[in-house]
Coordinates of C-alpha atoms and ligand atoms in Angstrom, one line a residue:
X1489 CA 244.7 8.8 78.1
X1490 CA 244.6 11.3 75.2
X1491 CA 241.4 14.2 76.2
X1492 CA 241.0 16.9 73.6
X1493 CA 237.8 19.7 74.0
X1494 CA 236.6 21.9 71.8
X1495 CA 236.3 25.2 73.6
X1496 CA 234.2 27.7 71.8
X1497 CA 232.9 31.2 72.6
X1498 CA 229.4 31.4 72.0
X1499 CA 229.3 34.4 69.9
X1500 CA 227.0 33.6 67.0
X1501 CA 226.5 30.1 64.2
X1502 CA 230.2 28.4 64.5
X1503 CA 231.6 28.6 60.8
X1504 CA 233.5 26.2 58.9
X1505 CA 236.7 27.4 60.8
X1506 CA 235.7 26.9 63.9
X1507 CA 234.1 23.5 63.5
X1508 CA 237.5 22.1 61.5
X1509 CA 238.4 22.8 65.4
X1510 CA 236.2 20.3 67.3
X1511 CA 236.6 18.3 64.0
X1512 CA 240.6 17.7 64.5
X1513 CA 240.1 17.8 68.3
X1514 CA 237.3 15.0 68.1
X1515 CA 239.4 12.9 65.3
X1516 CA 242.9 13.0 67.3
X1517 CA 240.9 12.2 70.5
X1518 CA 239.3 9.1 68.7
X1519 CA 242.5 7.8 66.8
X1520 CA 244.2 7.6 70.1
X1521 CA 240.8 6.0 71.9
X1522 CA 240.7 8.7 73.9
X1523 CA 237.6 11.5 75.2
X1524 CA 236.3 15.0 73.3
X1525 CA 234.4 17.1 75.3
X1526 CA 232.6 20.5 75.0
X1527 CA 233.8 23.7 76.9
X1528 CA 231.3 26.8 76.8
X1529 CA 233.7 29.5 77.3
X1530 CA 231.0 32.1 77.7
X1531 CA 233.0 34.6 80.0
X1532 CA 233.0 37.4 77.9
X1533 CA 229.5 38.6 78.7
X1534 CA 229.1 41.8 75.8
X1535 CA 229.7 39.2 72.8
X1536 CA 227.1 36.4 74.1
X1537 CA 224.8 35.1 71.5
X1538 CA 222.0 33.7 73.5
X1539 CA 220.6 30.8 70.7
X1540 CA 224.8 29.9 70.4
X1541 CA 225.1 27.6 72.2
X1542 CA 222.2 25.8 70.7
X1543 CA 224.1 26.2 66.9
X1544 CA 227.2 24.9 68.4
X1545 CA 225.7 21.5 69.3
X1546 CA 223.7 21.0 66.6
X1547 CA 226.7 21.6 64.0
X1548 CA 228.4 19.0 65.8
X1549 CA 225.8 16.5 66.3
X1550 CA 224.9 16.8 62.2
X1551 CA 228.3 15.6 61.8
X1552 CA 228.3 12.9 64.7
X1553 CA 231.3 14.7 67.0
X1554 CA 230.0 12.9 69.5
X1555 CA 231.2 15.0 73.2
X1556 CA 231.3 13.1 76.6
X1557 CA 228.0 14.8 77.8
X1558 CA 228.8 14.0 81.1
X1559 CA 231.7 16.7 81.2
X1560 CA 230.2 19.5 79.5
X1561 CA 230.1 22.6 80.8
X1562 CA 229.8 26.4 80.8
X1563 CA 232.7 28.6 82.1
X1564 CA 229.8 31.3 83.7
X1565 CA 228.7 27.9 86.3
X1566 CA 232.6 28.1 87.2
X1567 CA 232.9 31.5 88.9
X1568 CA 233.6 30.3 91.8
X1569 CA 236.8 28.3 90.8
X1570 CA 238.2 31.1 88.9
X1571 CA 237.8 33.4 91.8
X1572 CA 239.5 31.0 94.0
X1573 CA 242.8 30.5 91.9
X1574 CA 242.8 34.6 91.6
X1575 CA 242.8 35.0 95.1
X1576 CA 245.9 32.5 95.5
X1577 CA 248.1 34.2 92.9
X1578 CA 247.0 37.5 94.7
X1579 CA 248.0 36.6 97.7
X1580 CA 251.4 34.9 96.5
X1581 CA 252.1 38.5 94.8
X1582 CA 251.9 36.8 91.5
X1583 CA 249.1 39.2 90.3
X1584 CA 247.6 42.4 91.7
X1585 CA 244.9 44.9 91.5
X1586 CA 244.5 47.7 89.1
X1587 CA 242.2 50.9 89.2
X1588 CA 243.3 52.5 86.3
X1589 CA 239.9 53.4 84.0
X1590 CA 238.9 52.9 80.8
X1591 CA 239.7 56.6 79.6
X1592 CA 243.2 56.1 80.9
X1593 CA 244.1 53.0 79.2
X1594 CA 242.8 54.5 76.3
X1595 CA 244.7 57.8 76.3
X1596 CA 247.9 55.0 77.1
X1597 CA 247.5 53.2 74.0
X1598 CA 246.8 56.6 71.7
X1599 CA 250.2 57.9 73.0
X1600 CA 252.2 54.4 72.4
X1601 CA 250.7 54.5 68.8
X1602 CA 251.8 58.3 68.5
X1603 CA 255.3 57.1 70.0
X1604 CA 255.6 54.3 67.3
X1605 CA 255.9 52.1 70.8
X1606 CA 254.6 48.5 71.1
X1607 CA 250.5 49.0 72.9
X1608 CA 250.2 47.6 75.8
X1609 CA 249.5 48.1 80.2
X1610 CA 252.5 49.6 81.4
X1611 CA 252.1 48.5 84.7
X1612 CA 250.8 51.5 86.8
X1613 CA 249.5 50.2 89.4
X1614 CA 252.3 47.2 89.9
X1615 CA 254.0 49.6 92.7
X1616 CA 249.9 50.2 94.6
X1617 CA 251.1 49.1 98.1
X1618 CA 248.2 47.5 100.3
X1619 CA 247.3 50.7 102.0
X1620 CA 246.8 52.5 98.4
X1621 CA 244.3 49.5 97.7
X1622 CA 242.4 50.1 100.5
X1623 CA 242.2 53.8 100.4
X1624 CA 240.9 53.5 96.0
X1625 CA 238.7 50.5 97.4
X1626 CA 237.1 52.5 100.3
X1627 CA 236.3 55.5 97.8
X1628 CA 234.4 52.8 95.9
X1629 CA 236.9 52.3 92.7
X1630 CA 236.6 49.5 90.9
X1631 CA 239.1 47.1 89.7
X1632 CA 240.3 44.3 87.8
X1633 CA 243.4 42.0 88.7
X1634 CA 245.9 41.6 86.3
X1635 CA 248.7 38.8 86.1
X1636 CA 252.5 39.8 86.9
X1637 CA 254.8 38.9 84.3
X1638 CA 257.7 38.1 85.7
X1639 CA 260.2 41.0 86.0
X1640 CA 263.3 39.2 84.7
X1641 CA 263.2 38.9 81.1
X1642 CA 263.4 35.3 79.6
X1643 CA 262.0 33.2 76.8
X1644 CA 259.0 31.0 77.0
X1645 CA 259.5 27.6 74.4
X1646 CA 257.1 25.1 74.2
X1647 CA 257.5 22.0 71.3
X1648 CA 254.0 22.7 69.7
X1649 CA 252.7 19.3 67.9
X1650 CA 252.2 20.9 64.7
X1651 CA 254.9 23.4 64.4
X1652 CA 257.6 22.4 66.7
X1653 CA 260.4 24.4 68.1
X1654 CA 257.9 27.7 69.4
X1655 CA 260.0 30.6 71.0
X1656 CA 258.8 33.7 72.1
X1657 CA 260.6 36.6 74.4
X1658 CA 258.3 37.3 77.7
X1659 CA 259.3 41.3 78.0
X1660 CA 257.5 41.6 75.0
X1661 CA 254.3 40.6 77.2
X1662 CA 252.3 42.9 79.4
X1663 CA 250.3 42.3 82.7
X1664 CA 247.6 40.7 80.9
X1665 CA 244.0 40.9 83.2
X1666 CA 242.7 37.5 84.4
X1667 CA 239.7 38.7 86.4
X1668 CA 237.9 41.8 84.8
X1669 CA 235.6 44.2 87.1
X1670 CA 232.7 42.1 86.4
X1671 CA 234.0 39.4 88.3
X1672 CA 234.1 36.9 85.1
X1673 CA 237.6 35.5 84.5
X1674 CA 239.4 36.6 80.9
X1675 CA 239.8 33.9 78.4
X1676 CA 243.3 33.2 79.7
X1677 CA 242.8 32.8 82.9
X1678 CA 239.5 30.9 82.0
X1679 CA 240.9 28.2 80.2
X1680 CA 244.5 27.7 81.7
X1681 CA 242.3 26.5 85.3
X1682 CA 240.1 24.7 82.9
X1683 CA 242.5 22.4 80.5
X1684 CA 244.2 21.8 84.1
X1685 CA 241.2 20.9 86.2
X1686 CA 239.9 19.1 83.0
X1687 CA 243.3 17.2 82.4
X1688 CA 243.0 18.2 79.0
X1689 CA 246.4 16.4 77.4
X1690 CA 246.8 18.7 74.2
X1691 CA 245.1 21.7 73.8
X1692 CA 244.4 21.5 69.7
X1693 CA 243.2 25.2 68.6
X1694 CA 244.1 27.9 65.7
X1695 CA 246.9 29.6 64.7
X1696 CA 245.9 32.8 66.1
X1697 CA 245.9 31.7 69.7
X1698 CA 250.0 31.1 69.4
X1699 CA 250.5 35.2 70.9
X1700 CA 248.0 33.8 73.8
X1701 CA 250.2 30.6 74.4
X1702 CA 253.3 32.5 76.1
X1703 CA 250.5 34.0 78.7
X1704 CA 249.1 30.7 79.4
X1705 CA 252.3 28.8 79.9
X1706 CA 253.3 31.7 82.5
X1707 CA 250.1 31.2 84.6
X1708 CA 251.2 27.2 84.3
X1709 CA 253.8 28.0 85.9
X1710 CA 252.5 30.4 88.6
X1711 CA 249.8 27.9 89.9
X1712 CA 252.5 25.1 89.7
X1713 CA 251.1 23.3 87.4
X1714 CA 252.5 21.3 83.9
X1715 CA 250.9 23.0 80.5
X1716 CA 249.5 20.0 78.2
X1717 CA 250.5 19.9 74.6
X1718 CA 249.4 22.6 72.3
X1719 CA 249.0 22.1 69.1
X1720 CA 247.8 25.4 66.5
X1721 CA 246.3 24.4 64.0
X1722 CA 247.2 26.1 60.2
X1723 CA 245.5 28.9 58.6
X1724 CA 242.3 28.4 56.1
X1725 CA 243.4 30.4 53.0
X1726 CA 241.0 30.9 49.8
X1727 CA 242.0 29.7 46.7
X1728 CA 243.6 33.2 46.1
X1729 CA 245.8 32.9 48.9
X1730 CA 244.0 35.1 51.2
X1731 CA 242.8 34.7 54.5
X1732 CA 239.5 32.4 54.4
X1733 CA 236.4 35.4 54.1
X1734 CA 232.9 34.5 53.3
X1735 CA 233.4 35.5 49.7
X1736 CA 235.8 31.9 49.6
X1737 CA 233.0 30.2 51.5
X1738 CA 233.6 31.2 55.4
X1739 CA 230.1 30.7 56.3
X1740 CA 228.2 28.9 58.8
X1741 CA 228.7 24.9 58.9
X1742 CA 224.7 25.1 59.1
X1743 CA 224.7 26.6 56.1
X1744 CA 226.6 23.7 54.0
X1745 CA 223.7 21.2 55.2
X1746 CA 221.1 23.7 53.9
X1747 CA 222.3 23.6 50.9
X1748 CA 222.7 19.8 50.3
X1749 CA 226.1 18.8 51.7
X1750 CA 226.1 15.2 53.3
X1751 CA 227.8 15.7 57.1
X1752 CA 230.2 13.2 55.7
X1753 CA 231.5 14.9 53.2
X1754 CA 232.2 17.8 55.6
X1755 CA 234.3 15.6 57.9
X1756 CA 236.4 14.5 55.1
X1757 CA 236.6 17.6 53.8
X1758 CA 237.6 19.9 56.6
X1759 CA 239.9 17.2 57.8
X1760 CA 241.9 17.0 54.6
X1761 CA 242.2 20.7 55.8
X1762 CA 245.8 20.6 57.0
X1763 CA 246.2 17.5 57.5
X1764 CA 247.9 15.4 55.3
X1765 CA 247.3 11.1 55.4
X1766 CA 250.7 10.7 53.7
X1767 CA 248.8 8.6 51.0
X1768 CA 246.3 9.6 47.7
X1769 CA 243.6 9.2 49.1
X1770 CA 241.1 11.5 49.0
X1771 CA 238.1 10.1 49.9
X1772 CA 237.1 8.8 53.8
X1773 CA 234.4 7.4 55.5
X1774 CA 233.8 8.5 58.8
X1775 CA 234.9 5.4 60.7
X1776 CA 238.4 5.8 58.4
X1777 CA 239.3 9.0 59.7
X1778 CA 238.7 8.4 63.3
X1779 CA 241.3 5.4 62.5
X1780 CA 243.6 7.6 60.6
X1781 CA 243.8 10.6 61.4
X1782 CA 246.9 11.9 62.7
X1783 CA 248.1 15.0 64.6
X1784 CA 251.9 14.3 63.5
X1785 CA 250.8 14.7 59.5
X1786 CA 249.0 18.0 60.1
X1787 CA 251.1 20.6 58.2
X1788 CA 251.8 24.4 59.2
X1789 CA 251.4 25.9 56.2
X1790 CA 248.1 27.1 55.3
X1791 CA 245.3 25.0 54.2
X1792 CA 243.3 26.2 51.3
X1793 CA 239.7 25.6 50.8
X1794 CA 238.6 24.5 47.6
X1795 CA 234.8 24.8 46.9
X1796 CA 235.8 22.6 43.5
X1797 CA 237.0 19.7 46.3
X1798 CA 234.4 20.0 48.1
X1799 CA 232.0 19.6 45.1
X1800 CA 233.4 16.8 44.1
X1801 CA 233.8 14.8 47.3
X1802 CA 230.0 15.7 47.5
X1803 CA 229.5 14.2 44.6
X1804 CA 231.4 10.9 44.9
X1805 CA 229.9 10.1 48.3
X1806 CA 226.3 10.7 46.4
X1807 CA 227.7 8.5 44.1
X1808 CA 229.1 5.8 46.0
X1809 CA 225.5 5.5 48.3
X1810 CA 222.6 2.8 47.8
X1811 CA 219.7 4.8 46.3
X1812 CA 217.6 4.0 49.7
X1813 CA 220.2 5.5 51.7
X1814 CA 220.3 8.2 49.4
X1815 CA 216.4 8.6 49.7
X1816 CA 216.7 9.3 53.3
X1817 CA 219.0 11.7 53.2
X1818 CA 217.3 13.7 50.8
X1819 CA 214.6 13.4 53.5
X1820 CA 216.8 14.4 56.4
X1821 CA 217.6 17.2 54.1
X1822 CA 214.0 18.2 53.4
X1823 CA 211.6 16.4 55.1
X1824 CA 208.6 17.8 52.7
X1825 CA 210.0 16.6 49.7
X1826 CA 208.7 12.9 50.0
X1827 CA 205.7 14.2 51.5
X1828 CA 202.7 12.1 48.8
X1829 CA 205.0 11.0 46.3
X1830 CA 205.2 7.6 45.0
X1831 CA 208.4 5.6 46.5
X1832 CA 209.1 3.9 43.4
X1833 CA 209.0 6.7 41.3
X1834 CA 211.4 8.5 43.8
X1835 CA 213.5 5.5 44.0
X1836 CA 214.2 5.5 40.0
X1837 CA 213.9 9.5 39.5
X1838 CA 217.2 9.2 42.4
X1839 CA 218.9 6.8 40.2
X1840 CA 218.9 9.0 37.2
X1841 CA 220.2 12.0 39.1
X1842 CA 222.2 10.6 41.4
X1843 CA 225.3 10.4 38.3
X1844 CA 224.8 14.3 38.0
X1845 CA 224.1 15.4 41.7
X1846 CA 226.7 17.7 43.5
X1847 CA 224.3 18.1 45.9
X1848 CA 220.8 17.0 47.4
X1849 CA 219.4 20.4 46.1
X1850 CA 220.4 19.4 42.8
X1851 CA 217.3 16.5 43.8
X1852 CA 214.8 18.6 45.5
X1853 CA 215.3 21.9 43.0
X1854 CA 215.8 20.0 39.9
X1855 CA 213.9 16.6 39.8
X1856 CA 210.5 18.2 39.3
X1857 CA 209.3 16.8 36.5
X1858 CA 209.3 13.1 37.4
X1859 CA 206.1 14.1 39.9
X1860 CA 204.2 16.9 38.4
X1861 CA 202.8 18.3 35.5
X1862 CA 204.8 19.8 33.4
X1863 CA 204.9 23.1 31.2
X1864 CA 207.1 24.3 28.2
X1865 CA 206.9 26.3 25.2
X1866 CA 205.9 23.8 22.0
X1867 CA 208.8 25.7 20.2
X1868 CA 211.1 24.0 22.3
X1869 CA 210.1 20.5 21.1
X1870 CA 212.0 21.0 17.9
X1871 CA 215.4 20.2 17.8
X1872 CA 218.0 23.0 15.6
X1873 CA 218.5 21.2 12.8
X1874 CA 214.9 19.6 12.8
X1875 CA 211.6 20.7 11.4
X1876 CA 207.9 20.8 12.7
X1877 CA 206.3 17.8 10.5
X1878 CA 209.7 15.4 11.1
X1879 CA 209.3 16.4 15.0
X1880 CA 205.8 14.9 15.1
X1881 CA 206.5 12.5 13.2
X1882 CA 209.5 10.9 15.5
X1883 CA 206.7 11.5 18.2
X1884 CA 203.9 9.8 16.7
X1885 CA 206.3 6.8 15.7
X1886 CA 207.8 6.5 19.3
X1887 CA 204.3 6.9 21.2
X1888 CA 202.6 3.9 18.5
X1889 CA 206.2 2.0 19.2
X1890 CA 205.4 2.2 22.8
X1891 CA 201.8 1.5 22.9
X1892 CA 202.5 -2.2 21.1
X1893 CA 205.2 -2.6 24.5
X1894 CA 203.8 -3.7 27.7
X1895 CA 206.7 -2.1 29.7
X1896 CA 209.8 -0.4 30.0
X1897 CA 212.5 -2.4 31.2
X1898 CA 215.5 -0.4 31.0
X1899 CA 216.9 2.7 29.8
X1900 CA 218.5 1.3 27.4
X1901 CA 215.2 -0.9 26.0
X1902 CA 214.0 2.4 26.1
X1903 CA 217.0 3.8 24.0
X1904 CA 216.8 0.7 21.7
X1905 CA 213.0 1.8 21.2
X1906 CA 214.0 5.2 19.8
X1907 CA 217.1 3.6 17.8
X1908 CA 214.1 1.4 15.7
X1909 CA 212.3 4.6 15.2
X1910 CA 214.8 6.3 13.5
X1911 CA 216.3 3.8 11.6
X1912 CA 212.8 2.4 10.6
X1913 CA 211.2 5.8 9.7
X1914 CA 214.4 7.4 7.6
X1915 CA 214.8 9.8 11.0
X1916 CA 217.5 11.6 12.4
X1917 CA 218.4 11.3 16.0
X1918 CA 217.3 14.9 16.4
X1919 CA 213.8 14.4 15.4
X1920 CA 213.2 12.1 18.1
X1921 CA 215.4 12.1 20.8
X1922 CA 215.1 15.7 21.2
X1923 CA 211.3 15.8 20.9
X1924 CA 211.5 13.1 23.4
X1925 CA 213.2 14.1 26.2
X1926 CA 211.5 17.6 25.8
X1927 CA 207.9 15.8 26.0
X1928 CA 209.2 13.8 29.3
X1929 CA 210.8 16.5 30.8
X1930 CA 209.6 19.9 29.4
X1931 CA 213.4 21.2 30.0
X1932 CA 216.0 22.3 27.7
X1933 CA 218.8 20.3 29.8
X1934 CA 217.6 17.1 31.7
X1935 CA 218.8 13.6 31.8
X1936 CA 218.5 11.2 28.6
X1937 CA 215.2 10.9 27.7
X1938 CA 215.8 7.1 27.5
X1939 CA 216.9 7.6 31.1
X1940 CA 213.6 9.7 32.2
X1941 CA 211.5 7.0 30.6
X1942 CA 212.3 4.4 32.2
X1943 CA 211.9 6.0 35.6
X1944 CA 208.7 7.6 34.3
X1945 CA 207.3 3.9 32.8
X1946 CA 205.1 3.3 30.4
X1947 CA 202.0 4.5 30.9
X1948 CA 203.3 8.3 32.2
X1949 CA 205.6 8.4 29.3
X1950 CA 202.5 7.9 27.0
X1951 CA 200.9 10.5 28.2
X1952 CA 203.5 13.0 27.8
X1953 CA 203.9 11.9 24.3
X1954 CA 200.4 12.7 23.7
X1955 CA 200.4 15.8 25.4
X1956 CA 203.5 16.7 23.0
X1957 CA 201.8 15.8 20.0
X1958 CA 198.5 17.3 20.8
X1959 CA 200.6 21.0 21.5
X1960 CA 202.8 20.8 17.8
X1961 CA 199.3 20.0 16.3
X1962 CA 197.3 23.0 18.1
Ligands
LIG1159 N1 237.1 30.3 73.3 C1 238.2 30.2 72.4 C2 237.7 30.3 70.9 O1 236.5 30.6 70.8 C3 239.0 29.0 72.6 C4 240.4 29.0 72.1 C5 241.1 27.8 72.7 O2 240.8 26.7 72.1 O3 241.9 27.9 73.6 O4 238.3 30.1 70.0

């Protein structure tokens, strides 16, 4: 049985990044019917964020990664455990003490970088003999307890999902601390126990964990224990080829919804992020990736994130949604909006914008003028090539052709009503559809005025007209 978990450090909002993370972890773990769950790994007590954790599961329950609740947990409950597995690789000689203090380690690594020689512990206080550790303890020194490498050099390989074939030499690693002086448990040490304890079958993370993955298979093999699968995950470039910055759009997930993006469209989006369905398309529905998706097809070369994509994936699933289902997500989106506005006129204002939305802001910021009064300069009722006198005029004809209709059917009754002005009166399509659309609207760029009549109806549309009329006259 496939388990995945998505093991973030609660540092601060999880970014797009991160949460492609939990996305590929939850996807795999779905396609192969298997479980996702959620591992706080809240060790490092200086970078904490205490409203993180919070963040974290609401950016994945907006997008419906659903985690086995049941299984959740925070490293900082598990001291205990982590203590325990120290102790036995102390005692088995496979790690050890060491006193050495900050100011040392730090004078170490300035003389390495002076030397041109790789940073890193040098193993001081390997030789400490078990009298030495008493005597530092007794005068009240603290320590941390650092892993052994193993002194003969070798290679660690593991066949990573994504990239194959992984090699890397272990004298190039150095006694890496599992249990700092706080008595918290590093990362390393942390999760190694963790993904063992948790029988965590493939440990699916990013690309900068691979330097990490040599240290982890070492304490594997220490505690006698097999290493699940890893998997690391490709870079997120910009379009530039950089690494992804919040310039490119690096920002919180959070921040995607608050600006209109529908969960689904971040799903498909951030999952197209490396991995490849081997087919053209471009478009999935939640319940299709969770069928789909596969670890095999995700690529190693580095993803790039393109706000264009994303735009227009937003755009098609606005596109390809029943206007009521639309309507409540522009109410999950902003609650207010709705707040005293007539459902019907809602419900036809959504079908004229919903062929130009990117995003639900492009709704609530720009949709105005279907439920309140509206304001604009008369000037702007007259079209370039069009003069005052033929402006009112097209009005005048259009509000008496409306008045003799009892309603508006369509948009394009509404367009044929304009058509019969102009051709009746000896008008140019500027003299009246301009002036139109202007009187609806009171923008310079809006949807066809046939459009914003018919969602308008009758009576509303009137009105304006009048209005329009009443300001060229003034
Ligand atoms: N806590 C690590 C992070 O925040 C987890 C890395 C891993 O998945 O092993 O990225």
């Amino acid at each position: 049985m496939v388990k995945t978990r998505f093991a973030p450090s609660p540092t601060g909002k999880p970014h797009v990044g991160n949460i492609r993370t939990a996305i590929f972890d939850y996807l795999y773990a779905k396609s192969q019917k298997g479980q996702f769950i959620l591992r706080i790994e809240d060790t490092d007590r200086e970078r904490m964020v205490p409203e993180a954790v919070k963040y974290i599961e609401e950016s994945l329950s907006w997008l419906g990664l659903k985690w086995n609740d049941e299984e959740k947990v925070h490293q900082s409950d598990r001291l205990k455990i982590y203590n325990e597995y120290t102790e036995k690789l102390l005692k088995e000689g496979k790690a050890y003490k060491c006193f050495c203090t900050k100011e040392r380690l730090a004078e170490l690594r300035e003389e390495q970088i002076k030397s041109k020689q790789p940073p890193g512990y040098d193993a001081c206080c390997r030789k400490l003999t078990k009298e030495d550790v008493e005597k530092l303890e007794k005068e009240g020194k603290t320590s941390v307890i650092r892993f052994r490498i193993p002194e003969k050099p070798g290679e660690i390989t593991w066949n990573d999902t994504i990239r194959g074939k992984v090699t890397i030499r272990t004298d190039i690693q150095d006694d890496f601390i599992i249990l700092k002086s706080d008595g918290y448990p590093t990362y390393h040490l942390a999760s190694v126990v963790d993904d063992h304890l948790m029988d965590i079958t493939t440990v699916i993370r990013a690309e900068e964990w691979i330097p990490s993955t040599p240290k982890h298979i070492l304490l594997y093999q220490s505690l006698g224990w097999e290493h699940p699968k890893f998997a690391h995950m490709p870079h997120i470039v910009g379009k530039d080829r950089s690494k992804l910055s919040k310039r490119h759009g690096d920002t919180a997930i959070m921040d995607y919804r608050e600006n209109g993006y529908l969960a689904d469209t971040m799903l498909n989006f951030l999952a197209l992020l490396g991995w490849n369905p081997g087919t053209t398309q471009e478009i999935f529905s939640k319940e299709e990736l969770e069928k789909t998706f596969d670890l095999k097809k995700v690529g190693k070369s580095p993803a790039v994130f393109d706000i264009e994509k994303l735009n227009w994936i937003n755009g098609e699933k606005i596109r390809a949604m029943k206007v009521k289902d639309l309507m409540k997500k522009v109410e999950d989106f902003d609650s207010d909006f709705l707040k005293g506005k007539d459902t019907a006129l809602v419900e036809r204002a959504l079908t004229v914008m919903q062929t130009r939305m990117v995003t639900l802001k492009d709704f609530t910021e720009n949709s105005n003028f279907f439920f309140n009064d509206i304001k604009y300069s008369p000037k702007l009722l007259i079209f370039g090539k069009s003069t005052h006198d033929a402006t009112l005029h097209g009005l005048k004809s259009v509000l008496k052709a409306l008045e003799s209709q009892k309603t508006i059917t369509s948009g394009d009754s509404a367009s044929d009503t304009m058509k019969s002005v102009v051709e009746a009166e000896n008008l140019s399509n500027g003299d009246v559809f301009w002036p139109v659309r202007v009187a609806l609207s009171g923008q310079e760029k809006s949807p066809s005025p046939n459009e914003i009549m018919w969602a308008l109806g009758r009576e509303k549309s009137i009105e304006r007209i009048k209005t329009a009329i009443k300001l060229l006259e003034g």
